[in-house]
Coordinates of C-alpha atoms in Angstrom, one line a residue:
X278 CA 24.3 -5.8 44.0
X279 CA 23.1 -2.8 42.3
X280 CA 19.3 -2.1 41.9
X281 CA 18.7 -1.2 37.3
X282 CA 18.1 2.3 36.9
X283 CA 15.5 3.4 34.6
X284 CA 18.2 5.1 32.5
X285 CA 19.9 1.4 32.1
X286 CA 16.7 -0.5 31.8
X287 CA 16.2 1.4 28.8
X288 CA 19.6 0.9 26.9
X289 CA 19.5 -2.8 27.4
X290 CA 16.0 -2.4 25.8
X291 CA 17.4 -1.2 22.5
X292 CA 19.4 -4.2 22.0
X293 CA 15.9 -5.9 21.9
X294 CA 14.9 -3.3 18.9
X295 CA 18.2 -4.5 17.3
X296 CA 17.3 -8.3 17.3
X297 CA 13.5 -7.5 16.6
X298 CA 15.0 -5.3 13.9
X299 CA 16.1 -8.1 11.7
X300 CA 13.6 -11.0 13.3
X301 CA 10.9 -8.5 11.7
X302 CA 12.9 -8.7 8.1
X303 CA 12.7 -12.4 7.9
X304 CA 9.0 -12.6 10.1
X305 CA 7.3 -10.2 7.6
X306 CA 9.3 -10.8 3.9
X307 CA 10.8 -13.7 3.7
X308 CA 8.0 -16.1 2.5
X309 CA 6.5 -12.9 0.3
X310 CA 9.9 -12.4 -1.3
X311 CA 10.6 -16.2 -2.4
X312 CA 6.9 -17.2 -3.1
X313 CA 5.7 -13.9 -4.5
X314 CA 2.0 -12.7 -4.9
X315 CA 0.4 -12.4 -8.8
X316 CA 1.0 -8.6 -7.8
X317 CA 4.7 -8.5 -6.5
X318 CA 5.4 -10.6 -9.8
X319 CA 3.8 -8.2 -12.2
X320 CA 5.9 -5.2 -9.9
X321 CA 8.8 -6.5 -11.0
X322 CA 9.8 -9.1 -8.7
X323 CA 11.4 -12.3 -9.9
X324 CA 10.6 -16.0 -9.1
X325 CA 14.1 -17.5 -7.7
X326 CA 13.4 -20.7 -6.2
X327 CA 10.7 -23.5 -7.6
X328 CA 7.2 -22.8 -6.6
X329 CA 4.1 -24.9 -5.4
X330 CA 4.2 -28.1 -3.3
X331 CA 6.9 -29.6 -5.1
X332 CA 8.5 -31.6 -1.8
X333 CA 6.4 -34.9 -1.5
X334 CA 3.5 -32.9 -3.3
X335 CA 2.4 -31.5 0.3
X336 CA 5.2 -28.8 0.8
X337 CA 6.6 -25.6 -0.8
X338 CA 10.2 -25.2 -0.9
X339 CA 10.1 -21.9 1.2
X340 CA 7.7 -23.5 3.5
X341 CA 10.1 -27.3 3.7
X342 CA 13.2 -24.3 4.2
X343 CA 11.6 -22.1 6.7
X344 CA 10.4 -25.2 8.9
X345 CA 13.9 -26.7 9.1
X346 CA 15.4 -23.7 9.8
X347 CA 12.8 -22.9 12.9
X348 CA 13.2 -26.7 14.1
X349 CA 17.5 -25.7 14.0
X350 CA 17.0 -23.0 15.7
X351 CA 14.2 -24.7 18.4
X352 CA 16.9 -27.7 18.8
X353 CA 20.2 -24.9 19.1
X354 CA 18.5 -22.8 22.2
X355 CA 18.5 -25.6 24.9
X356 CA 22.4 -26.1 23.5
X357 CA 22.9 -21.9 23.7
X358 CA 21.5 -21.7 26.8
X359 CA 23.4 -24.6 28.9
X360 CA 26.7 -23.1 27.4
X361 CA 25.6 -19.7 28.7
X362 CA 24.4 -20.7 32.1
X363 CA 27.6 -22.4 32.5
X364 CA 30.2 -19.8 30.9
X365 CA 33.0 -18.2 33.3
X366 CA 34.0 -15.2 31.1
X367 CA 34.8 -12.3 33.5
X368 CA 32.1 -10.2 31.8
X369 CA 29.8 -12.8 33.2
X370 CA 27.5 -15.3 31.3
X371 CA 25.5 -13.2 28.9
X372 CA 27.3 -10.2 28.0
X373 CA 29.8 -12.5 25.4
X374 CA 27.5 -14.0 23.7
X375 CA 25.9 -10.8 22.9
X376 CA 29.1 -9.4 21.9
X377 CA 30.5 -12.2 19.5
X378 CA 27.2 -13.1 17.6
X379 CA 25.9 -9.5 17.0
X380 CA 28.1 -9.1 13.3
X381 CA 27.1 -12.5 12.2
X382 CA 24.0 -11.9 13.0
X383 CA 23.5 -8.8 10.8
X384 CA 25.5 -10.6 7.9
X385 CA 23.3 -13.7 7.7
X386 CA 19.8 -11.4 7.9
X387 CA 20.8 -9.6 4.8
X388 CA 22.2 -12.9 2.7
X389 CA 18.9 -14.9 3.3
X390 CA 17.8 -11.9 0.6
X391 CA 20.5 -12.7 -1.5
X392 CA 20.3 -15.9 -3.4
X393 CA 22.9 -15.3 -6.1
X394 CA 21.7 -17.5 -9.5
X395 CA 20.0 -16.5 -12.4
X396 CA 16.2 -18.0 -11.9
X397 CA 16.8 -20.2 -14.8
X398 CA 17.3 -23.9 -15.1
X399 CA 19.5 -25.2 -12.4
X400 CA 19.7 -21.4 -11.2
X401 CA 16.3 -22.3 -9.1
X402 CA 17.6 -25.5 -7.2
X403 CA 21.0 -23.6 -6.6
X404 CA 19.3 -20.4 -5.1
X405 CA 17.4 -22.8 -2.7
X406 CA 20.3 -24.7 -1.8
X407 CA 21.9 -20.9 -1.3
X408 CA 18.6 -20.1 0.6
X409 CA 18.6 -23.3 3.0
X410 CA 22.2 -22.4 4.3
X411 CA 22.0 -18.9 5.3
X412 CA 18.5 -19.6 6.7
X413 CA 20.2 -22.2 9.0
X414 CA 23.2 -19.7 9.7
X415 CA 20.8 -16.9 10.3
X416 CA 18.6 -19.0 13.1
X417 CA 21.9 -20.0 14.7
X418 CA 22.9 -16.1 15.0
X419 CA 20.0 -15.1 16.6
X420 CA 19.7 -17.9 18.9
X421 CA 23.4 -17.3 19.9
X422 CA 21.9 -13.3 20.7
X423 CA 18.7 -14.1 22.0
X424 CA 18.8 -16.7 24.5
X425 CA 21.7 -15.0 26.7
X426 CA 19.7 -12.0 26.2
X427 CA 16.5 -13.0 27.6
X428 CA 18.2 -14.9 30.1
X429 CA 19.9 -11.5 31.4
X430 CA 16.3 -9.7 31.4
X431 CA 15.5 -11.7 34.3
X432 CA 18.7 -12.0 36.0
X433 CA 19.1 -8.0 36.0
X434 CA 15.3 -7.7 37.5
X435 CA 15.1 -8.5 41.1
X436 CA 11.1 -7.7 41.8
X437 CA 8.3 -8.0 40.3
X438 CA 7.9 -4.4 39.6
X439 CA 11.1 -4.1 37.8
X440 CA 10.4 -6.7 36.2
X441 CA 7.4 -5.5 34.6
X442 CA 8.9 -2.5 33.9
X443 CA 11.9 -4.4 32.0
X444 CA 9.3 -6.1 30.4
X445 CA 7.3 -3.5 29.2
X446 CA 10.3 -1.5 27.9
X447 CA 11.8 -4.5 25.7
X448 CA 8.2 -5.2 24.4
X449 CA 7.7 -1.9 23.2
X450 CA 11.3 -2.0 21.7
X451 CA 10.0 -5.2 20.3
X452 CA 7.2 -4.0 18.8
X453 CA 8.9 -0.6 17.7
X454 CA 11.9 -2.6 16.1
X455 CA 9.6 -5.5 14.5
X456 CA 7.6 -2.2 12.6
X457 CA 10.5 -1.1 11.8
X458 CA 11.0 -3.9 9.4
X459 CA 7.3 -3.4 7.9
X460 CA 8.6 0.2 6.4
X461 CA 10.3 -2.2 3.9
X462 CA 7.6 -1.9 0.5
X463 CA 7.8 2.1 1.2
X464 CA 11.6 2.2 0.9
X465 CA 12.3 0.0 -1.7
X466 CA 9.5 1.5 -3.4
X467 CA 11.2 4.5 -3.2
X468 CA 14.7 3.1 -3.7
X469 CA 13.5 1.0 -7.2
X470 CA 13.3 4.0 -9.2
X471 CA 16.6 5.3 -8.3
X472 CA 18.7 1.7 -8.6
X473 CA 16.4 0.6 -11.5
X474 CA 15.8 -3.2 -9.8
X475 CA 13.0 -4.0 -7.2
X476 CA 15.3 -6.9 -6.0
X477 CA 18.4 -4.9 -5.8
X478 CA 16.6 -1.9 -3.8
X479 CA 14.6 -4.8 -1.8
X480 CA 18.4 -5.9 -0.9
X481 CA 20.0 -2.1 -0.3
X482 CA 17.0 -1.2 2.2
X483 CA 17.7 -4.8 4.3
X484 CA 21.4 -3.7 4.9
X485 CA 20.2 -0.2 5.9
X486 CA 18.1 -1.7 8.0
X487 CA 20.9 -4.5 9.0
X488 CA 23.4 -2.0 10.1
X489 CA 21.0 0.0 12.0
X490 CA 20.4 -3.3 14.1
X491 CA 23.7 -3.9 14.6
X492 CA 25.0 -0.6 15.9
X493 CA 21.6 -1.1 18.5
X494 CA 22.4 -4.5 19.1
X495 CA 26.2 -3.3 20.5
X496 CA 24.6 -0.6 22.8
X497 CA 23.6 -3.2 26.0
X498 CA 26.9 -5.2 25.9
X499 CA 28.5 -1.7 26.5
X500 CA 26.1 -0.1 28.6
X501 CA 25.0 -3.0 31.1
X502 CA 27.9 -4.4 33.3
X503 CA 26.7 -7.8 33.9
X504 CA 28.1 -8.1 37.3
X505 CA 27.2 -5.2 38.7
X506 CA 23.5 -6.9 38.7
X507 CA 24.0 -10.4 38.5
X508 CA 25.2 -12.5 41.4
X509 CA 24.4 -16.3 40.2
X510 CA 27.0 -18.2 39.7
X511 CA 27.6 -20.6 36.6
X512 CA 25.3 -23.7 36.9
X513 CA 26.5 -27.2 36.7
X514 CA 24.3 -29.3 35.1
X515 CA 24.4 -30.4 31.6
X516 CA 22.1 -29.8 28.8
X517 CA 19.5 -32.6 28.8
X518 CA 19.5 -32.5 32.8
X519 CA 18.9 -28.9 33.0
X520 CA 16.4 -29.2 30.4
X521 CA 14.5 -32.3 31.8
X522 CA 14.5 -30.0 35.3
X523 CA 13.2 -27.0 33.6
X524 CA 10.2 -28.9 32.1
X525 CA 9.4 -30.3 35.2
X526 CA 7.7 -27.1 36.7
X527 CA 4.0 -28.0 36.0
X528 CA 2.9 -24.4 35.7
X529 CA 5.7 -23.6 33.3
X530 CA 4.6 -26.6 31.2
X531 CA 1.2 -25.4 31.1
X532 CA 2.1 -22.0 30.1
X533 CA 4.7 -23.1 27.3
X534 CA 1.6 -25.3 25.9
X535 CA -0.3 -22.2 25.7
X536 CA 2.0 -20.8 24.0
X537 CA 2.8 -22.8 21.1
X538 CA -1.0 -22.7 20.0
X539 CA -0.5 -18.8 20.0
X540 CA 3.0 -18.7 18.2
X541 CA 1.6 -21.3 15.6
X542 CA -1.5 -19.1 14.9
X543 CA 0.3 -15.7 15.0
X544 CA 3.2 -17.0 12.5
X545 CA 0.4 -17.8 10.3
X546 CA -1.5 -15.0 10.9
X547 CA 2.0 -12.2 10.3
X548 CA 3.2 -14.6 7.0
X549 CA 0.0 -14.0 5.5
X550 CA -0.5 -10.2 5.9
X551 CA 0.9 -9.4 2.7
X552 CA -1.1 -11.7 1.4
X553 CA -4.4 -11.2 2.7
X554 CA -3.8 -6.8 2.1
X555 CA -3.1 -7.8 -1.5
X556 CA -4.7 -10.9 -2.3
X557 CA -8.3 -11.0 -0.5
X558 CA -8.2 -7.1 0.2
X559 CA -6.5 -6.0 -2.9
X560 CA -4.9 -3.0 -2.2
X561 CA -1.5 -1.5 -3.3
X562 CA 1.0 -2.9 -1.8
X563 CA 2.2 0.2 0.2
X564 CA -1.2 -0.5 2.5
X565 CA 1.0 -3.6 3.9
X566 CA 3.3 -1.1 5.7
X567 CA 0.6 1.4 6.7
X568 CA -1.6 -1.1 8.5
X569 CA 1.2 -2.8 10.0
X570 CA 3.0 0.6 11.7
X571 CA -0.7 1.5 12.8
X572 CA -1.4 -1.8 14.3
X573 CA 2.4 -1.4 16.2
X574 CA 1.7 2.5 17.0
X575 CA -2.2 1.5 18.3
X576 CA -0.6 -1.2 20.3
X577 CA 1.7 1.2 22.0
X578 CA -1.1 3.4 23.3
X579 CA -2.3 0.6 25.6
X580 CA 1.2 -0.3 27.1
X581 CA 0.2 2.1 30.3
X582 CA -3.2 0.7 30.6
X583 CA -2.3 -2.8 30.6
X584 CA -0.3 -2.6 33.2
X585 CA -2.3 -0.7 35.3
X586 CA -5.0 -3.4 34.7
X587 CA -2.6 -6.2 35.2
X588 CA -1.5 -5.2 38.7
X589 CA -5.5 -5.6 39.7
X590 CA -6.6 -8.7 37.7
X591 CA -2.9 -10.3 36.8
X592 CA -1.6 -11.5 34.0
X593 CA -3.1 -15.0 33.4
X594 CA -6.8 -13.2 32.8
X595 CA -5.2 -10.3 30.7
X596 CA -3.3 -13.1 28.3
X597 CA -6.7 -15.2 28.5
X598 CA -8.3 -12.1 27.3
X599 CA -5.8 -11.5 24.3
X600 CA -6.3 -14.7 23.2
X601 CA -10.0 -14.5 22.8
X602 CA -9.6 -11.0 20.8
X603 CA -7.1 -12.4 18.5
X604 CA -9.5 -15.1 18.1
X605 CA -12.2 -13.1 16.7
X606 CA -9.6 -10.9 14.5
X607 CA -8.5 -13.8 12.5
X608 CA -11.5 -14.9 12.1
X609 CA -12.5 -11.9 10.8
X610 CA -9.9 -11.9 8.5
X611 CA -10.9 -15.2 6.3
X612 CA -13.8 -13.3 5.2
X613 CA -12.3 -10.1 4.7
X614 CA -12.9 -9.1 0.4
X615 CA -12.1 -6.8 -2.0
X616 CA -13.9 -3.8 -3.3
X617 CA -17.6 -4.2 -5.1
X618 CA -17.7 -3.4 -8.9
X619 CA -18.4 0.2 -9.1
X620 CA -17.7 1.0 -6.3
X621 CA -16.2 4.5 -5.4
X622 CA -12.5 5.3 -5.0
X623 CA -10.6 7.4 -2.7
X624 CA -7.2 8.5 -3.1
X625 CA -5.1 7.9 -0.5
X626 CA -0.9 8.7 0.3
X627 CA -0.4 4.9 -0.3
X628 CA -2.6 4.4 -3.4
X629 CA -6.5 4.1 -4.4
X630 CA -9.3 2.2 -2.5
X631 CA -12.8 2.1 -1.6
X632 CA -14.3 2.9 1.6
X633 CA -15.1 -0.4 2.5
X634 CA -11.3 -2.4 1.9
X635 CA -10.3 1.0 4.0
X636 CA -13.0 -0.3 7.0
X637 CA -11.9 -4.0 6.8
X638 CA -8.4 -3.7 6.7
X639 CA -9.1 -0.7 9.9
X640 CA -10.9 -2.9 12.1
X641 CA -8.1 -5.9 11.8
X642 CA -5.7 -3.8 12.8
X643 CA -7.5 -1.7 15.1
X644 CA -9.0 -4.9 17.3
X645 CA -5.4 -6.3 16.3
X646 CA -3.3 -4.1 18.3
X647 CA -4.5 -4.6 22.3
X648 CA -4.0 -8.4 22.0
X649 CA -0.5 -7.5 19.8
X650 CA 0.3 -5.0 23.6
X651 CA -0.8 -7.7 25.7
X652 CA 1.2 -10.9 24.6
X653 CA 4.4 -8.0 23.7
X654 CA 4.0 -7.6 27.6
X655 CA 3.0 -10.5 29.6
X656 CA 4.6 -13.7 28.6
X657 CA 8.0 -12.5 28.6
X658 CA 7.1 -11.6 32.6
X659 CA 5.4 -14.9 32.9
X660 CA 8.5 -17.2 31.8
X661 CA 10.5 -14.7 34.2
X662 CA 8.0 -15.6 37.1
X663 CA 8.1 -19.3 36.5
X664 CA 12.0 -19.3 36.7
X665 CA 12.1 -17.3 39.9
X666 CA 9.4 -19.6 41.6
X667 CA 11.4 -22.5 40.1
X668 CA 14.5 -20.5 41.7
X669 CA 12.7 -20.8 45.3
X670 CA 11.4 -24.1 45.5
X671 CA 15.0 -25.6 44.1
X672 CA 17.9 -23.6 44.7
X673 CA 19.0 -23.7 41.2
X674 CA 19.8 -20.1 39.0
X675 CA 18.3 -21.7 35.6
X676 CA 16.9 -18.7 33.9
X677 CA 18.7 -18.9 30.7
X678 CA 17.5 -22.6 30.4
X679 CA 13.7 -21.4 30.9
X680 CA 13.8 -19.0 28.5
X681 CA 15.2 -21.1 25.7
X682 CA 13.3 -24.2 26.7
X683 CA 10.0 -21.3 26.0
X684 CA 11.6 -20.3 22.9
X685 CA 12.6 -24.2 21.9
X686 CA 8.0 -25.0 22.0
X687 CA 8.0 -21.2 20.3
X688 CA 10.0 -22.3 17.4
X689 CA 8.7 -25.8 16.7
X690 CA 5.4 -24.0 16.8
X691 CA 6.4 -21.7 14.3
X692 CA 7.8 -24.1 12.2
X693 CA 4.9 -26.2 12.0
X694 CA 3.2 -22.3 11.2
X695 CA 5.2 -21.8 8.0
X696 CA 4.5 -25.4 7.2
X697 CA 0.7 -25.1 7.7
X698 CA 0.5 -21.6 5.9
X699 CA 2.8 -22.1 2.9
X700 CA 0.8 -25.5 2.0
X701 CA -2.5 -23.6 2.6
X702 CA -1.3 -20.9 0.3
X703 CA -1.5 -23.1 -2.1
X704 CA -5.4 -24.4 -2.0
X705 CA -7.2 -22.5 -5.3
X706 CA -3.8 -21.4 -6.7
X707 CA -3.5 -22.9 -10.7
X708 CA -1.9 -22.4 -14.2
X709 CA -3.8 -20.6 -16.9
X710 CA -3.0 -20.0 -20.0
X711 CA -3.5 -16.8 -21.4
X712 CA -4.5 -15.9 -24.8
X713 CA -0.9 -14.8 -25.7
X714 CA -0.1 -17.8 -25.0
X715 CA 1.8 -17.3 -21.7
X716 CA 1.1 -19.4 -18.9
X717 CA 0.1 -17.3 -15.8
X718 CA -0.4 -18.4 -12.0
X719 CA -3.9 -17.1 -10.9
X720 CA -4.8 -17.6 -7.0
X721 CA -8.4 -17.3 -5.9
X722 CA -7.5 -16.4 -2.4
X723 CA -9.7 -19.4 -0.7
X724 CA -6.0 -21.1 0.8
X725 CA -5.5 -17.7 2.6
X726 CA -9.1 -17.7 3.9
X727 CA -8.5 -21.1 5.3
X728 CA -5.1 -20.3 6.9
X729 CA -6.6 -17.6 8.5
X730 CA -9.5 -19.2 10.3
X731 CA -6.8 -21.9 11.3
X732 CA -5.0 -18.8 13.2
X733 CA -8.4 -18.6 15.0
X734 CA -9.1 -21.8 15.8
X735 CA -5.2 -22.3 17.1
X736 CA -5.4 -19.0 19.1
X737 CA -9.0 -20.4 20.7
X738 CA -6.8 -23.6 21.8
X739 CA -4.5 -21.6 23.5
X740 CA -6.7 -19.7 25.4
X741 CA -8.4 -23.0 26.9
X742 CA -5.3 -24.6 27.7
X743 CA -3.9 -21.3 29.8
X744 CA -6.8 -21.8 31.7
X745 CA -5.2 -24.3 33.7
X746 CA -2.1 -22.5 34.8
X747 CA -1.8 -21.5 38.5
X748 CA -0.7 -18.1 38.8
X749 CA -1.2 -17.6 42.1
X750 CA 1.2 -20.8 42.9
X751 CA 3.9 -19.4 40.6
X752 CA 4.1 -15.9 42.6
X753 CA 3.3 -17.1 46.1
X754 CA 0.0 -15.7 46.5
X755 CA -1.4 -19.2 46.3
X756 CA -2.5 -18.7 50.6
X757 CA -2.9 -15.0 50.3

C-alpha cells in the first residue's frame, strides 16, 4: 500500500474546489436570486416565482423548495454511501461514483438558475415547479460526488498527520472554490452591459463557472488510483444496519449534534449575507463579493497557525473556540446599520460608502474568517478520527457511512436553516403603495436582525454540546 505524496494529496484536493465550486453557486445565490432584495429588483432583476409566506402562511416558496431539497439530499447520503461501501468496480469503491455523477452534476447547478416561464400568471407556479425538480436533481448529483469523495479522504490517509494534512488541503480548496462562487455580482455586473439582461449574464457567468468545476472535478478520478491506497474491502451490511452501527459511536453522536447547531446557524448566517451587505448595511451590491473573498483570503492566513496550535491543545478546544467567535460575529451582525444622514462618502473600486458601513462590514469579516479556518479544518478530521477509532474497536471499514451519516444531521440542519431564515426574512417586510400608484415591497430589515442573532444563539448551543465529546477516547490517548 502506497503512502499519498504531497503532489497527489493536492490533485485530489481540487476535485474538492470543483464540488465547492458549484455548492458555493447555490449556498450564496440561490435564495437572493429567487426572493430578490428591493435593490436587486430595482437592478434589473425579475421576480420569477411567488413571493412571501404563501405555503400555510408560515413558509416562502424558495424557503418550502430549498428545505425539501436539503431533507432529499440528507435522506440520499446514507443510500449513496452503502452502495459505495459495497461497490466491486475494479477502480475500487469511490473512484466511479466520482466519474459518473461529475456532468450531471455541472448540468443541474446551472438549471436551478434557469426557470424557463415568463413571471406572469401561471408563469410563477410553473418556474417553481421548474425550480423544485432541478433543485431535487441537483442535491442528488452532489450527494452522488460527495459522499464517495469524502469517504476516500479518509481511506487514502493512514495517520493522523496525513490526515491533517489532507484535511487542511481540501479545506483550503473548499474555501478557495466556495469564494470562487462569491465573484458572481462582479462578473455579471460586468457581463449585463455586454448581453443587455442581468438574468441572462447572471446565467452565462454560472456555466463559466460550471464548466470550470467540472474540468476540476475530473482531475482526482484521473490522478488518484484508488487501489494503490486503499486496501478495504467492500462491506456487507445493508443500509439501515450500517447506519444504526455508525450512530452507535457515542463520541461520534456527540460530535454530529454539535454540528447541526453549527450548520443551522452558519446556513442562516451565509443565506443572509447579501442581505444584511445591502439591506441593514446598504452598500452596492459589489461589497457582497469583496467582503466575502476577504473573509475566504483572511481565513487562509491562519491555516498554518491552526495547525500548529492544534497539534498542542487538539482539536476539540480549537472548534470550541470557533464556536464562541462565531458567536459573537453574528451577534454582531443583527445590529450592524447603515450610514448616518450626512454623513461623509468615500469612493471606493466597488462603489460609495461611509467610514463607518466600511468598519462594520470589516470587523464581521475580519473576526469572521479564524472561526470560517477552523471549522474548514477540523471537523472534516474529526469525522475521519471517529471512523478510524470506530475501525479499531469493531473491525468494520465504514468510512463512507460516517461521513454521510455527518452530512445526513448537516443537511437536515440546513434545511431547517433555509426554513428558519426565509420565514424570518419576512418579519417587517410589507406592500406600499406609492404615489404613482404602484405597489412596492418595502423591508425594514428587523427579520434579518432576528435571523442573525438566531445564528448566534444556534452557534452558542453547539459549542456547549461539543463540550461533551471525548477526544482523547476517540484517538487513544484516553490513558496517555
Amino acid at each position: 500500500m502506497k503512502q499519498l505524496s504531497k503532489a497527489k494529496i493536492w490533485l485530489f484536493a481540487i476535485g474538492q474546489f470543483g464540488w465547492a465550486l458549484m455548492s458555493g453557486l447555490i449556498g450564496s445565490w440561490l435564495v437572493s436570486f429567487y426572493e430578490p432584495s428591493d435593490e436587486a429588483i430595482q437592478a434589473g432583476q425579475p421576480v420569477l416565482i411567488p413571493q412571501g409566506r404563501v405555503l400555510f402562511g408560515v413558509l416562502t416558496v424558495i424557503g418550502g423548495i430549498t428545505a425539501l431539497g436539503r431533507i432529499f439530499d440528507a435522506v440520499t447520503d446514507p443510500l449513496v454511501a452503502s452502495l459505495s461501501d459495497n461497490c466491486k468496480s475494479k477502480r475500487g469503491r469511490r473512484i466511479p461514483f466520482l466519474a459518473w455523477s461529475a456532468v450531471p452534476f455541472a448540468i443541474t447547478t446551472l438549471l436551478v438558475f434557469c426557470a424557463p416561464f415568463s413571471p406572469e400568471g401561471s408563469g410563477l407556479v410553473l418556474n417553481s415547479v421548474w425550480l423544485c425538480i432541478m433543485v431535487l436533481a441537483y442535491y442528488f448529483c452532489i450527494t452522488l460526488y460527495c459522499t464517495p469523495y469524502t469517504a476516500l479522504y479518509s481511506e487514502i490517509t493512514h495517520t493522523e498527520s496525513e490526515r491533517m494534512l489532507a484535511s487542511s488541503a481540501i479545506s483550503l480548496t473548499f474555501i478557495v472554490g466556495f469564494a470562487m462562487g462569491y465573484l458572481g455580482p462582479i462578473v455579471w455586473g460586468a457581463l449585463t452591459p455586454v448581453v443587455g439582461s442581468r438574468v441572462t449574464a447572471i446565467r452565462l457567468t454560472f456555466g463559466i463557472f460550471a464548466l470550470i468545476a467540472l474540468v476540476c472535478m475530473y482531475v482526482p478520478v484521473f490522478a488518484i488510483k484508488e487501489s494503490d491506497y486503499v486496501t478495504t474491502q467492500p462491506a456487507q451490511a445493508n443500509m439501515f444496519e450500517s447506519l444504526g452501527k455508525t450512530f452507535k459511536n457515542k463520541s461520534f453522536r456527540i460530535f454530529v449534534g454539535s454540528d447541526v447547531f453549527y450548520w443551522i446557524g452558519l446556513t442562516m448566517f451565509q443565506t443572509g449575507i447579501p442581505y444584511f451587505v445591502s439591506s441593514l448595511l446598504k452598500l452596492p451590491e459589489a461589497f457582497q463579493s469583496m467582503f466575502l473573498v476577504l473573509m475566504t483570503a483572511l481565513s487562509l492566513v491562519f491555516y498554518v497557525p491552526i495547525n500548529l496550535v492544534t497539534a498542542k491543545v487538539g482539536k476539540k478546544k480549537m472548534v470550541i473556540f470557533a464556536f464562541a467567535l462565531f458567536t459573537a460575529v453574528f451577534a454582531f451582525t443583527a445590529f450592524t446599520h447603515g450610514s448616518a444622514e450626512n454623513a461623509r462618502l468615500l469612493s471606493t473600486p466597488f462603489g460609495e460608502a461611509t467610514l463607518g458601513q466600511l468598519v462594520q462590514g470589516l470587523i464581521m469579516i475580519v473576526c469572521g474568517s479564524l472561526p470560517m479556518a477552523i471549522f474548514g479544518i477540523l471537523p472534516q478530521a474529526m469525522v475521519a478520527d471517529c471512523a478510524e477509532y470506530d475501525s479499531r474497536e469493531t473491525g468494520e471499514s465504514r468510512q463512507g457511512m460516517f461521513f454521510a451519516a455527518r452530512t445526513f444531521c448537516m443537511k437536515m440542519g440546513q434545511a431547517l436553516a433555509m426554513v428558519i431564515f426565509t420565514s424570518l426574512a419576512t418579519v417587517g417586510r410589507h406592500a406600499v403603495i406609492g404615489s404613482d400608484g404602484v405597489e412596492r415591497i418595502v423591508n425594514s430589515g428587523s427579520g434579518y436582525r432576528v435571523a442573525a442573532m438566531a445564528a448566534a444563539v444556534l452557534c452558542a448551543l453547539g459549542g456547549i454540546i461539543l463540550m461533551f465529546y471525548n477526544e482523547k477516547k476517540v484517538l487513544g490517548k484516553e490513558n496517555t
